[in-house]
Structures are given as structure tokens and as C-alpha cells.
mmCIF file of C-alpha atoms in Angstrom:
data_model
loop_
_atom_site.group_PDB
_atom_site.id
_atom_site.type_symbol
_atom_site.label_atom_id
_atom_site.label_comp_id
_atom_site.label_asym_id
_atom_site.label_seq_id
_atom_site.Cartn_x
_atom_site.Cartn_y
_atom_site.Cartn_z
ATOM 1 C CA MET T 2 78.459 138.491 74.628
ATOM 2 C CA ALA T 3 75.743 137.759 77.075
ATOM 3 C CA SER T 4 76.197 134.002 75.886
ATOM 4 C CA LEU T 5 79.395 134.389 77.719
ATOM 5 C CA CYS T 6 77.459 134.170 81.240
ATOM 6 C CA MET T 7 77.526 130.112 81.848
ATOM 7 C CA ASN T 8 77.533 130.230 85.563
ATOM 8 C CA SER T 9 73.633 129.088 85.152
ATOM 9 C CA LEU T 10 74.533 125.841 84.006
ATOM 10 C CA PRO T 11 74.423 123.017 86.748
ATOM 11 C CA LEU T 12 76.708 121.549 88.641
ATOM 12 C CA PRO T 13 77.054 118.073 89.500
ATOM 13 C CA PRO T 14 77.550 116.185 92.688
ATOM 14 C CA SER T 15 80.411 117.413 94.109
ATOM 15 C CA SER T 16 82.387 115.264 96.653
ATOM 16 C CA HIS T 17 82.863 117.705 99.191
ATOM 17 C CA SER T 18 79.064 117.928 99.312
ATOM 18 C CA LYS T 19 79.183 114.008 100.327
ATOM 19 C CA LYS T 20 82.647 114.915 102.608
ATOM 20 C CA LEU T 21 80.245 117.549 104.506
ATOM 21 C CA ALA T 22 77.222 115.293 105.362
ATOM 22 C CA LEU T 23 79.536 112.712 106.768
ATOM 23 C CA THR T 24 81.955 115.452 108.584
ATOM 24 C CA GLU T 25 80.846 117.452 112.048
ATOM 25 C CA ALA T 26 81.793 120.901 111.573
ATOM 26 C CA SER T 27 85.028 121.360 113.580
ATOM 27 C CA SER T 28 83.850 124.665 115.703
ATOM 28 C CA SER T 29 80.824 123.130 116.722
ATOM 29 C CA SER T 30 81.793 123.765 120.140
ATOM 30 C CA ASN T 31 81.518 127.659 119.580
ATOM 31 C CA GLY T 32 78.753 128.528 121.386
ATOM 32 C CA SER T 33 77.466 131.044 119.378
ATOM 33 C CA ILE T 34 78.017 128.771 116.273
ATOM 34 C CA ALA T 35 75.743 125.754 118.334
ATOM 35 C CA ALA T 36 73.179 128.232 119.115
ATOM 36 C CA ALA T 37 72.631 129.462 115.555
ATOM 37 C CA ALA T 38 72.518 126.017 114.719
ATOM 38 C CA THR T 39 69.199 125.546 116.210
ATOM 39 C CA ALA T 40 67.790 128.212 113.887
ATOM 40 C CA SER T 41 64.322 126.289 111.696
ATOM 41 C CA LYS T 42 63.590 128.579 109.681
ATOM 42 C CA PRO T 43 64.450 129.609 106.033
ATOM 43 C CA ILE T 44 67.034 132.362 104.745
ATOM 44 C CA VAL T 45 64.602 133.751 102.467
ATOM 45 C CA VAL T 46 65.874 135.786 99.826
ATOM 46 C CA SER T 47 64.708 139.134 97.848
ATOM 47 C CA GLY T 48 65.964 140.598 94.293
ATOM 48 C CA ASN T 49 67.216 139.458 91.066
ATOM 49 C CA THR T 50 70.223 139.732 92.287
ATOM 50 C CA PRO T 51 70.403 139.012 96.166
ATOM 51 C CA THR T 52 69.054 142.333 97.550
ATOM 52 C CA PHE T 53 67.268 141.448 101.231
ATOM 53 C CA VAL T 54 67.308 138.643 103.079
ATOM 54 C CA SER T 55 65.357 137.723 105.995
ATOM 55 C CA ALA T 56 67.669 135.329 107.965
ATOM 56 C CA PRO T 57 65.840 134.398 111.571
ATOM 57 C CA GLY T 58 67.983 133.520 114.578
ATOM 58 C CA ARG T 59 71.009 133.351 112.038
ATOM 59 C CA ARG T 60 74.929 133.684 113.190
ATOM 60 C CA ILE T 61 76.411 136.229 110.691
ATOM 61 C CA VAL T 62 79.928 136.891 110.298
ATOM 62 C CA ALA T 63 81.295 139.722 107.739
ATOM 63 C CA VAL T 64 84.636 139.249 106.327
ATOM 64 C CA GLY T 65 86.462 142.550 104.866
ATOM 65 C CA ASP T 66 89.156 143.038 102.064
ATOM 66 C CA LEU T 67 90.889 140.102 100.746
ATOM 67 C CA HIS T 68 93.035 141.710 97.484
ATOM 68 C CA GLY T 69 93.826 138.330 96.349
ATOM 69 C CA ASP T 70 95.207 136.695 99.677
ATOM 70 C CA LEU T 71 93.983 132.819 100.347
ATOM 71 C CA ASP T 72 96.280 131.816 102.692
ATOM 72 C CA GLN T 73 95.105 135.096 104.623
ATOM 73 C CA ALA T 74 91.041 134.509 103.406
ATOM 74 C CA ARG T 75 91.430 130.880 105.271
ATOM 75 C CA CYS T 76 92.350 132.194 107.917
ATOM 76 C CA ALA T 77 90.100 134.266 108.249
ATOM 77 C CA LEU T 78 87.150 131.975 107.589
ATOM 78 C CA GLU T 79 88.614 130.003 109.906
ATOM 79 C CA MET T 80 88.321 131.890 112.667
ATOM 80 C CA ALA T 81 85.005 133.390 111.604
ATOM 81 C CA GLY T 82 83.951 129.007 111.986
ATOM 82 C CA VAL T 83 83.154 128.319 108.432
ATOM 83 C CA LEU T 84 85.768 127.091 107.075
ATOM 84 C CA SER T 85 87.349 123.767 108.180
ATOM 85 C CA SER T 86 91.171 123.339 108.414
ATOM 86 C CA ASP T 87 91.936 120.316 107.112
ATOM 87 C CA GLY T 88 93.212 121.419 103.809
ATOM 88 C CA LEU T 89 89.505 120.440 102.021
ATOM 89 C CA ASP T 90 87.855 123.529 102.000
ATOM 90 C CA LEU T 91 85.050 122.384 103.649
ATOM 91 C CA TRP T 92 81.920 124.694 105.145
ATOM 92 C CA THR T 93 81.569 123.790 108.843
ATOM 93 C CA GLY T 94 79.652 126.863 109.558
ATOM 94 C CA GLY T 95 76.135 124.915 109.414
ATOM 95 C CA GLU T 96 73.265 127.468 109.314
ATOM 96 C CA SER T 97 75.862 130.600 110.021
ATOM 97 C CA VAL T 98 75.479 132.973 107.247
ATOM 98 C CA LEU T 99 78.506 134.787 105.372
ATOM 99 C CA ILE T 100 79.344 138.342 104.163
ATOM 100 C CA GLN T 101 82.336 139.118 101.735
ATOM 101 C CA LEU T 102 82.194 142.843 101.217
ATOM 102 C CA GLY T 103 83.934 142.604 98.256
ATOM 103 C CA ASP T 104 87.427 144.360 96.651
ATOM 104 C CA VAL T 105 88.501 140.102 96.267
ATOM 105 C CA LEU T 106 90.023 141.918 92.925
ATOM 106 C CA ASP T 107 93.509 143.447 92.998
ATOM 107 C CA ARG T 108 96.956 143.949 94.837
ATOM 108 C CA GLY T 109 97.404 140.040 95.127
ATOM 109 C CA GLU T 110 97.783 136.908 93.121
ATOM 110 C CA ASP T 111 95.089 134.311 93.687
ATOM 111 C CA GLU T 112 92.126 136.470 93.470
ATOM 112 C CA LEU T 113 89.823 134.236 91.071
ATOM 113 C CA ALA T 114 90.820 131.349 93.760
ATOM 114 C CA ILE T 115 89.510 133.078 96.184
ATOM 115 C CA LEU T 116 86.586 133.984 94.303
ATOM 116 C CA SER T 117 86.198 130.014 93.760
ATOM 117 C CA LEU T 118 86.297 128.732 97.511
ATOM 118 C CA LEU T 119 83.586 131.196 98.171
ATOM 119 C CA ARG T 120 81.496 130.279 96.043
ATOM 120 C CA SER T 121 82.576 126.765 96.487
ATOM 121 C CA LEU T 122 81.395 127.674 100.343
ATOM 122 C CA ASP T 123 78.402 129.052 99.172
ATOM 123 C CA MET T 124 76.919 125.685 97.634
ATOM 124 C CA GLN T 125 78.280 123.631 100.818
ATOM 125 C CA ALA T 126 76.314 126.111 103.293
ATOM 126 C CA LYS T 127 73.005 125.823 101.083
ATOM 127 C CA ALA T 128 73.118 122.205 101.867
ATOM 128 C CA GLU T 129 73.385 123.316 105.558
ATOM 129 C CA GLY T 130 70.639 125.601 106.313
ATOM 130 C CA GLY T 131 73.345 128.698 105.464
ATOM 131 C CA ALA T 132 74.209 130.897 102.837
ATOM 132 C CA VAL T 133 76.848 132.910 101.487
ATOM 133 C CA PHE T 134 76.915 136.127 100.101
ATOM 134 C CA GLN T 135 79.181 139.020 98.289
ATOM 135 C CA VAL T 136 79.409 142.670 97.645
ATOM 136 C CA ASN T 137 81.099 144.137 94.676
ATOM 137 C CA GLY T 138 84.127 146.413 95.649
ATOM 138 C CA ASN T 139 85.691 149.245 94.164
ATOM 139 C CA HIS T 140 87.694 147.168 92.707
ATOM 140 C CA GLU T 141 85.497 144.530 90.949
ATOM 141 C CA THR T 142 84.167 147.460 88.954
ATOM 142 C CA MET T 143 86.928 148.353 88.429
ATOM 143 C CA ASN T 144 88.308 145.672 86.379
ATOM 144 C CA VAL T 145 84.865 145.394 84.475
ATOM 145 C CA GLU T 146 86.026 148.731 83.513
ATOM 146 C CA GLY T 147 88.885 147.327 82.272
ATOM 147 C CA ASP T 148 91.215 149.243 84.801
ATOM 148 C CA PHE T 149 93.530 147.281 85.770
ATOM 149 C CA ARG T 150 96.441 149.299 87.794
ATOM 150 C CA TYR T 151 96.181 147.280 90.804
ATOM 151 C CA VAL T 152 96.635 143.969 89.190
ATOM 152 C CA ASP T 153 99.852 142.166 90.539
ATOM 153 C CA SER T 154 101.395 140.380 88.097
ATOM 154 C CA GLY T 155 100.962 136.789 89.651
ATOM 155 C CA GLY T 156 97.138 137.951 88.767
ATOM 156 C CA PHE T 157 97.546 138.239 85.558
ATOM 157 C CA ASP T 158 99.615 134.800 85.999
ATOM 158 C CA GLU T 159 96.507 133.335 87.203
ATOM 159 C CA CYS T 160 93.978 134.689 84.872
ATOM 160 C CA SER T 161 96.221 132.982 81.936
ATOM 161 C CA ASP T 162 96.797 129.703 84.025
ATOM 162 C CA PHE T 163 92.343 130.140 84.089
ATOM 163 C CA LEU T 164 91.297 130.396 80.416
ATOM 164 C CA GLU T 165 93.682 128.061 79.739
ATOM 165 C CA TYR T 166 92.392 125.321 82.652
ATOM 166 C CA LEU T 167 88.761 126.464 81.043
ATOM 167 C CA ASN T 168 89.607 124.935 78.191
ATOM 168 C CA ASP T 169 89.599 120.725 79.581
ATOM 169 C CA TYR T 170 85.811 121.862 80.646
ATOM 170 C CA GLU T 171 83.507 122.905 77.124
ATOM 171 C CA ASN T 172 80.589 125.076 79.125
ATOM 172 C CA ASP T 173 80.270 123.455 82.010
ATOM 173 C CA TRP T 174 81.413 126.725 83.628
ATOM 174 C CA GLU T 175 80.169 126.243 87.174
ATOM 175 C CA GLU T 176 82.525 122.825 87.838
ATOM 176 C CA ALA T 177 85.029 124.759 86.383
ATOM 177 C CA PHE T 178 85.193 127.757 88.431
ATOM 178 C CA VAL T 179 84.579 126.155 91.999
ATOM 179 C CA GLY T 180 86.841 123.466 91.155
ATOM 180 C CA TRP T 181 89.787 126.191 90.152
ATOM 181 C CA VAL T 182 90.403 127.212 94.330
ATOM 182 C CA GLY T 183 91.683 123.367 94.739
ATOM 183 C CA MET T 184 93.346 123.615 90.779
ATOM 184 C CA SER T 185 95.189 126.614 90.809
ATOM 185 C CA GLU T 186 98.214 125.942 93.545
ATOM 186 C CA ARG T 187 99.387 123.101 90.665
ATOM 187 C CA TRP T 188 98.775 125.600 87.907
ATOM 188 C CA LYS T 189 101.207 127.912 89.525
ATOM 189 C CA GLU T 190 103.808 125.660 90.701
ATOM 190 C CA ASP T 191 103.980 124.489 87.397
ATOM 191 C CA ARG T 192 104.571 127.790 85.858
ATOM 192 C CA ARG T 193 106.823 128.847 88.639
ATOM 193 C CA LEU T 194 108.968 125.589 87.597
ATOM 194 C CA SER T 195 108.626 126.400 84.210
ATOM 195 C CA ARG T 196 109.245 129.636 83.588
ATOM 196 C CA ASN T 197 111.746 131.229 81.834
ATOM 197 C CA TYR T 198 112.974 134.970 83.574
ATOM 198 C CA TRP T 199 114.334 136.213 79.831
ATOM 199 C CA GLY T 200 112.791 139.947 79.426
ATOM 200 C CA PRO T 201 111.079 139.537 76.199
ATOM 201 C CA LEU T 202 109.484 136.299 76.778
ATOM 202 C CA ASN T 203 108.301 137.651 80.480
ATOM 203 C CA LEU T 204 106.749 141.138 78.304
ATOM 204 C CA VAL T 205 105.361 138.456 76.171
ATOM 205 C CA LYS T 206 103.547 136.350 78.960
ATOM 206 C CA ARG T 207 102.838 139.931 80.266
ATOM 207 C CA GLN T 208 100.576 140.855 77.155
ATOM 208 C CA LYS T 209 98.948 136.959 77.130
ATOM 209 C CA GLY T 210 98.423 137.881 80.821
ATOM 210 C CA VAL T 211 96.452 140.910 80.200
ATOM 211 C CA ILE T 212 94.454 139.259 77.331
ATOM 212 C CA ALA T 213 93.229 136.764 79.460
ATOM 213 C CA ARG T 214 92.160 139.381 82.339
ATOM 214 C CA SER T 215 90.261 141.288 79.333
ATOM 215 C CA VAL T 216 88.192 138.017 77.928
ATOM 216 C CA LEU T 217 87.647 137.008 81.445
ATOM 217 C CA PHE T 218 86.292 140.074 83.159
ATOM 218 C CA ARG T 219 84.800 141.865 80.137
ATOM 219 C CA PRO T 220 81.232 142.562 80.194
ATOM 220 C CA GLY T 221 79.364 139.714 79.134
ATOM 221 C CA GLY T 222 82.908 137.626 80.063
ATOM 222 C CA PRO T 223 83.002 134.815 82.352
ATOM 223 C CA MET T 224 84.249 136.316 85.564
ATOM 224 C CA ALA T 225 82.292 139.292 84.501
ATOM 225 C CA CYS T 226 79.046 137.201 85.054
ATOM 226 C CA GLU T 227 80.516 135.523 87.866
ATOM 227 C CA LEU T 228 80.416 138.933 89.957
ATOM 228 C CA ALA T 229 77.056 139.674 88.235
ATOM 229 C CA ARG T 230 75.193 137.468 90.646
ATOM 230 C CA HIS T 231 76.578 139.708 93.472
ATOM 231 C CA GLY T 232 75.007 143.546 93.725
ATOM 232 C CA VAL T 233 76.798 146.395 95.731
ATOM 233 C CA VAL T 234 74.715 146.170 98.875
ATOM 234 C CA LEU T 235 72.547 144.111 100.518
ATOM 235 C CA LYS T 236 70.513 144.418 104.053
ATOM 236 C CA VAL T 237 70.207 140.924 106.197
ATOM 237 C CA ASN T 238 67.838 141.300 108.742
ATOM 238 C CA ASP T 239 68.330 144.367 110.579
ATOM 239 C CA TRP T 240 72.216 144.711 108.941
ATOM 240 C CA VAL T 241 72.786 146.682 105.612
ATOM 241 C CA PHE T 242 76.317 145.645 104.493
ATOM 242 C CA CYS T 243 78.795 147.329 101.483
ATOM 243 C CA HIS T 244 81.772 147.825 100.472
ATOM 244 C CA GLY T 245 82.297 151.592 100.527
ATOM 245 C CA GLY T 246 79.024 153.280 102.287
ATOM 246 C CA LEU T 247 75.235 153.694 101.385
ATOM 247 C CA LEU T 248 74.018 157.629 101.753
ATOM 248 C CA PRO T 249 70.195 158.644 102.107
ATOM 249 C CA HIS T 250 70.071 159.436 97.700
ATOM 250 C CA HIS T 251 71.271 155.857 97.315
ATOM 251 C CA VAL T 252 68.325 154.129 99.278
ATOM 252 C CA ALA T 253 65.922 157.278 97.800
ATOM 253 C CA TYR T 254 67.471 155.604 94.493
ATOM 254 C CA GLY T 255 66.819 151.991 95.578
ATOM 255 C CA LEU T 256 68.675 149.610 96.186
ATOM 256 C CA GLU T 257 67.629 146.968 94.467
ATOM 257 C CA ARG T 258 67.518 148.849 91.283
ATOM 258 C CA MET T 259 71.293 149.526 91.919
ATOM 259 C CA ASN T 260 72.222 146.674 92.375
ATOM 260 C CA ASN T 261 70.292 145.184 88.938
ATOM 261 C CA GLU T 262 71.850 148.018 87.081
ATOM 262 C CA VAL T 263 75.565 146.448 87.939
ATOM 263 C CA SER T 264 74.507 142.686 87.571
ATOM 264 C CA LEU T 265 73.405 144.249 83.743
ATOM 265 C CA TRP T 266 76.282 145.959 83.185
ATOM 266 C CA MET T 267 78.204 143.135 84.389
ATOM 267 C CA LYS T 268 76.778 141.047 82.186
ATOM 268 C CA GLY T 269 76.866 143.083 78.752
ATOM 269 C CA LEU T 270 72.989 143.727 78.720
ATOM 270 C CA SER T 271 71.002 146.450 78.790
ATOM 271 C CA GLU T 272 66.931 146.901 79.635
ATOM 272 C CA CYS T 273 66.751 148.938 76.935
ATOM 273 C CA GLY T 274 69.069 146.693 74.724
ATOM 274 C CA ASN T 275 71.363 149.443 73.744
ATOM 275 C CA ASN T 276 75.343 148.870 75.256
ATOM 276 C CA PRO T 277 74.575 149.203 78.918
ATOM 277 C CA LYS T 278 75.887 152.013 80.532
ATOM 278 C CA ILE T 279 78.222 152.278 83.771
ATOM 279 C CA PRO T 280 76.186 152.487 86.518
ATOM 280 C CA PHE T 281 77.152 156.052 87.854
ATOM 281 C CA ILE T 282 75.614 155.871 91.324
ATOM 282 C CA ALA T 283 76.880 152.720 92.693
ATOM 283 C CA THR T 284 80.431 152.415 90.962
ATOM 284 C CA ARG T 285 81.579 156.116 90.110
ATOM 285 C CA GLY T 286 82.767 158.939 91.829
ATOM 286 C CA TYR T 287 83.684 159.576 95.380
ATOM 287 C CA ASP T 288 80.217 158.769 97.139
ATOM 288 C CA SER T 289 79.136 156.482 94.800
ATOM 289 C CA VAL T 290 78.416 152.927 97.201
ATOM 290 C CA VAL T 291 81.784 150.804 96.249
ATOM 291 C CA TRP T 292 84.155 153.987 96.726
ATOM 292 C CA ASN T 293 82.414 156.271 99.929
ATOM 293 C CA ARG T 294 84.740 156.659 102.618
ATOM 294 C CA LEU T 295 82.445 158.864 104.515
ATOM 295 C CA TYR T 296 81.673 157.265 107.707
ATOM 296 C CA SER T 297 85.067 155.409 107.555
ATOM 297 C CA ARG T 298 87.242 159.000 108.551
ATOM 298 C CA ASP T 299 89.299 158.451 111.473
ATOM 299 C CA ILE T 300 87.685 162.073 113.356
ATOM 300 C CA SER T 301 89.258 162.149 116.660
ATOM 301 C CA ASP T 302 89.965 166.005 117.433
ATOM 302 C CA LEU T 303 87.528 168.175 119.055
ATOM 303 C CA GLU T 304 87.827 170.707 116.235
ATOM 304 C CA ASP T 305 86.509 168.222 113.947
ATOM 305 C CA TYR T 306 83.722 167.641 116.214
ATOM 306 C CA GLN T 307 80.765 169.098 114.188
ATOM 307 C CA ILE T 308 81.836 167.473 111.418
ATOM 308 C CA SER T 309 81.789 164.129 113.155
ATOM 309 C CA GLN T 310 77.748 165.611 114.052
ATOM 310 C CA GLN T 311 77.199 166.300 110.806
ATOM 311 C CA ILE T 312 78.739 162.712 109.657
ATOM 312 C CA ASN T 313 76.587 160.610 112.434
ATOM 313 C CA ALA T 314 73.265 162.437 111.099
ATOM 314 C CA VAL T 315 73.765 161.507 107.250
ATOM 315 C CA LEU T 316 74.370 157.635 108.629
ATOM 316 C CA GLN T 317 71.317 157.837 110.896
ATOM 317 C CA ASP T 318 69.401 159.444 108.289
ATOM 318 C CA THR T 319 70.247 156.390 106.031
ATOM 319 C CA LEU T 320 69.691 153.987 108.522
ATOM 320 C CA ARG T 321 66.165 155.343 109.143
ATOM 321 C CA ALA T 322 65.466 155.001 105.153
ATOM 322 C CA VAL T 323 66.749 151.643 104.533
ATOM 323 C CA GLY T 324 65.517 150.610 107.465
ATOM 324 C CA ALA T 325 68.250 148.891 109.268
ATOM 325 C CA LYS T 326 69.687 148.814 112.947
ATOM 326 C CA ALA T 327 73.689 149.477 111.985
ATOM 327 C CA MET T 328 75.516 149.342 108.799
ATOM 328 C CA VAL T 329 78.891 147.216 107.736
ATOM 329 C CA VAL T 330 80.861 148.484 105.411
ATOM 330 C CA GLY T 331 84.695 147.416 103.755
ATOM 331 C CA HIS T 332 87.370 149.609 101.581
ATOM 332 C CA THR T 333 89.318 151.719 104.749
ATOM 333 C CA PRO T 334 91.822 150.319 105.811
ATOM 334 C CA GLN T 335 91.757 150.550 109.569
ATOM 335 C CA PHE T 336 95.519 150.459 110.706
ATOM 336 C CA ALA T 337 93.939 150.106 114.726
ATOM 337 C CA GLY T 338 91.908 146.823 113.641
ATOM 338 C CA ALA T 339 87.820 146.359 112.947
ATOM 339 C CA ASN T 340 85.758 149.052 115.207
ATOM 340 C CA CYS T 341 82.602 150.590 115.420
ATOM 341 C CA GLU T 342 81.666 154.479 115.640
ATOM 342 C CA TYR T 343 78.218 156.604 115.968
ATOM 343 C CA ASN T 344 77.476 154.514 119.387
ATOM 344 C CA CYS T 345 78.190 151.734 117.129
ATOM 345 C CA SER T 346 75.827 152.065 113.728
ATOM 346 C CA ILE T 347 78.460 152.037 111.490
ATOM 347 C CA TRP T 348 81.443 149.036 111.435
ATOM 348 C CA ARG T 349 84.651 149.820 110.184
ATOM 349 C CA ILE T 350 86.041 145.938 109.103
ATOM 350 C CA ASP T 351 88.926 146.360 106.641
ATOM 351 C CA VAL T 352 91.776 145.507 108.621
ATOM 352 C CA GLY T 353 94.519 145.406 105.442
ATOM 353 C CA MET T 354 94.924 141.661 105.871
ATOM 354 C CA SER T 355 96.392 141.073 103.008
ATOM 355 C CA SER T 356 99.860 140.743 102.388
ATOM 356 C CA GLY T 357 99.201 143.118 99.284
ATOM 357 C CA VAL T 358 98.045 146.221 101.816
ATOM 358 C CA LEU T 359 99.047 145.514 105.875
ATOM 359 C CA ASN T 360 99.499 142.247 105.668
ATOM 360 C CA SER T 361 98.038 142.782 109.678
ATOM 361 C CA ARG T 362 96.590 139.806 111.292
ATOM 362 C CA PRO T 363 92.822 138.773 109.703
ATOM 363 C CA GLU T 364 90.053 140.247 112.024
ATOM 364 C CA VAL T 365 85.868 139.182 111.054
ATOM 365 C CA LEU T 366 82.399 140.694 112.537
ATOM 366 C CA GLU T 367 80.801 137.885 114.282
ATOM 367 C CA ILE T 368 76.765 139.247 114.644
ATOM 368 C CA THR T 369 74.327 137.305 116.626
ATOM 369 C CA ASP T 370 71.024 138.058 118.278
ATOM 370 C CA ASN T 371 71.391 142.008 116.710
ATOM 371 C CA LYS T 372 74.964 142.033 118.877
ATOM 372 C CA ALA T 373 78.517 142.266 117.364
ATOM 373 C CA ARG T 374 81.430 141.538 118.200
ATOM 374 C CA VAL T 375 85.325 141.476 116.468
ATOM 375 C CA ILE T 376 87.182 138.216 116.066
ATOM 376 C CA SER T 377 90.229 138.214 116.113
ATOM 377 C CA GLY T 378 93.333 135.714 115.942
ATOM 378 C CA LYS T 379 97.095 135.792 116.738
ATOM 379 C CA ARG T 380 99.436 135.432 113.954
ATOM 380 C CA ASP T 381 100.195 132.188 113.374
ATOM 381 C CA THR T 382 97.633 131.000 115.451
ATOM 382 C CA PHE T 383 94.199 130.032 114.359
ATOM 383 C CA THR T 384 93.580 127.851 117.552
ATOM 384 C CA GLU T 385 92.614 130.543 120.094
ATOM 385 C CA PHE T 386 90.368 134.059 119.184
ATOM 386 C CA HIS T 387 90.656 137.116 120.997
ATOM 387 C CA VAL T 388 86.996 138.415 121.544
ATOM 388 C CA VAL T 389 85.788 142.188 121.887
ATOM 389 C CA ASP T 390 82.569 142.736 122.488
ATOM 390 C CA TYR T 391 81.873 145.908 121.922
ATOM 391 C CA THR T 392 77.663 146.000 122.549
#
């Protein structure tokens, strides 16, 4: 199964890259992006699976759960100043660092297209001195386990389309994957025009979609290997990013160790040559990295003050152990929008923007010079930004 892990194949020069070199970033008028553009030291990444990142002088932008909604994902990325608004999907962030906090999968019909877009932006960003990172969430690990309970019907259809689309690319996985975001809408439209709504045929179509998804996401499958490029926790400068929440025992276990175990499992490999075991501490249980909701609880009553203090103590112990100023998490939708707690030691930035969740207005977190602020856009108006500064 490991032979299906083809994401190390080289990609021929992209027309997007050529256009990017000739295109002035549309967001260059944004002062914070312009300031970050003066950075000259290279980004240094440590770990077989990216775990520790030194990004001197870079503007960092974090985006929460996207759950298969490509339109909302594009909106969030445009607001963040890293994606062009002309429909060409060009990187406009210069030397910025973009971090997506997982849960791209489930609840929407454009999951693979979003993953394709993020990979394309990463390749473009590297050419500009920037970078794109992702961490896996619980919905990524669930799909690799074969748990498809939250897959949208359109998500199964996209897997069927994508598997058929791959046939035209033989073994050139990377070119095929990066190109999918530009082709997915056409495949979707062709499918809708040819769809037969008779019940028995729909059942056959659904079965085909389930099989396609299983082939793509099983350990060692092409999409599982794509997800294996990312860990479950990432430390960039003085900030730590993960989907659910990091705890002291996770740090004691070893961040790089956890990331490597998750990556090997997704690739269908094992350090000892046996069938890979599911990395429990990272992906299973209420206190695992991808499932933990300890820091996202809404504790407002005075009677919960003691609990709040205990949570803060755990958080501070974790940050000291990992050597970080603050933590940024997704996973738990914040009905009032992205926010921080415990003297802004924890930022919760899952706003449920996907139409499959809350369909709320997108919001992103921007970090410059170790100071963070939330950028949120008015619905249907993305040329004006509403900025809330918490530090």
C-alpha cells in the first residue's frame, strides 16, 4: 500500500507560478503584509513531519475549520490577504505564513478541492519566501480510519470524480492533485447535468462513492499519504497550533514523535514493519490532540471559577513545557466569533464558517510581532475588514 504514496514526485513548472512572478500582490496595500515583506531570513522547518518552524519576521495567518466549503475557504483566504480575488487562485501573501488548523474534511462537497488549493498555495508561497502549513484534525483521522459518518453526499461524489480524473495522469500524483481545484467545478457540473435521480441508480452511485473514498483515504491510499505530509501539532516561533488542544502529557510524549507516528500510520507504514497502529495519544480519546476540547469550553458562571483556574493552570503548564507564548486551536465552533481566553494564552478560531456547520462569516487570526488580532469580513463584502485587537 505504501507504493500509492506518490506525493514526492516532481511537479513541472506551473503556469500559476509564472503568473505569480509577474503579478503584484493585490494586498500589498495592507500595511502588515508590506511590513512582513521586508523579512529576509529563511523559514527553517524541523522534523520529518513539520513540527518546529522558525519564521523570523513573518506575518502569520491562521484559519480554522473549513469542512468542505470551497467558497467560504476562498473568502477566508482572500480576507487573510494570501489568495487573489480574480479567480486564478494565486498566492498574494508574499512572505506570510498561512496555517490551516484541520477539519477540511466532512460536512461539505469540496473537500479535495480545498486540499488541492492549499497545496497549490504552498508551492507558490515557497517561491515567494512564504509557506503554507496544515495540521490534521479529528475529521482527517476519522476518514483514514474509515469512519465516514459525517461525509456529505457531495463528498462521496467528489471522491468518485477525483478517482476517475486521476486516470488521465497515470503516476503523476502531484500534478494531478494540484490541478484538481481548477477542474473540480467542471466535473461537478458535468455530473449534475448527467445525474439520474432514480432511486436504484442513486444507491449504486453512493456505493461507488464509498468505495472511491475508501481507496483514497485508507492508510497508504493517495489522499491518506497527502494528509500524512502534515502532523497534528505545529510550533511556529513562539506560537503552537493544533486542532483540539495540547496537554502536558502530549509534550512529555514528544511532539515530533506524535507527528511521525500519525504520518507513518496514514502512509500505512510502521517503524517495526508490522501493520501500523492507530496513534492513540494523538488521534483517539477525549484528551487526544485532535479531540481535546478543554480550552474551548465556555466557562462564564462564577461557580465555575475554580474549574476555569484549573484549566488555565493546565494551559500554562503546557505552554511552559513547549516554550510557547500562546496556543491556537479550532475544533469547537465559537458562536460569538474567534476569541481568546486566559489572558489571550489560548485562541479559539473555529467559527463554523462552512455551510455544513453554522455558515457564519469567515474570520482569520493574524499574528505580527507576537501580537494577534482577529480579521472578520462583512458577509458578501470582502473589500472591507473589521479588525478586533486583543493584545
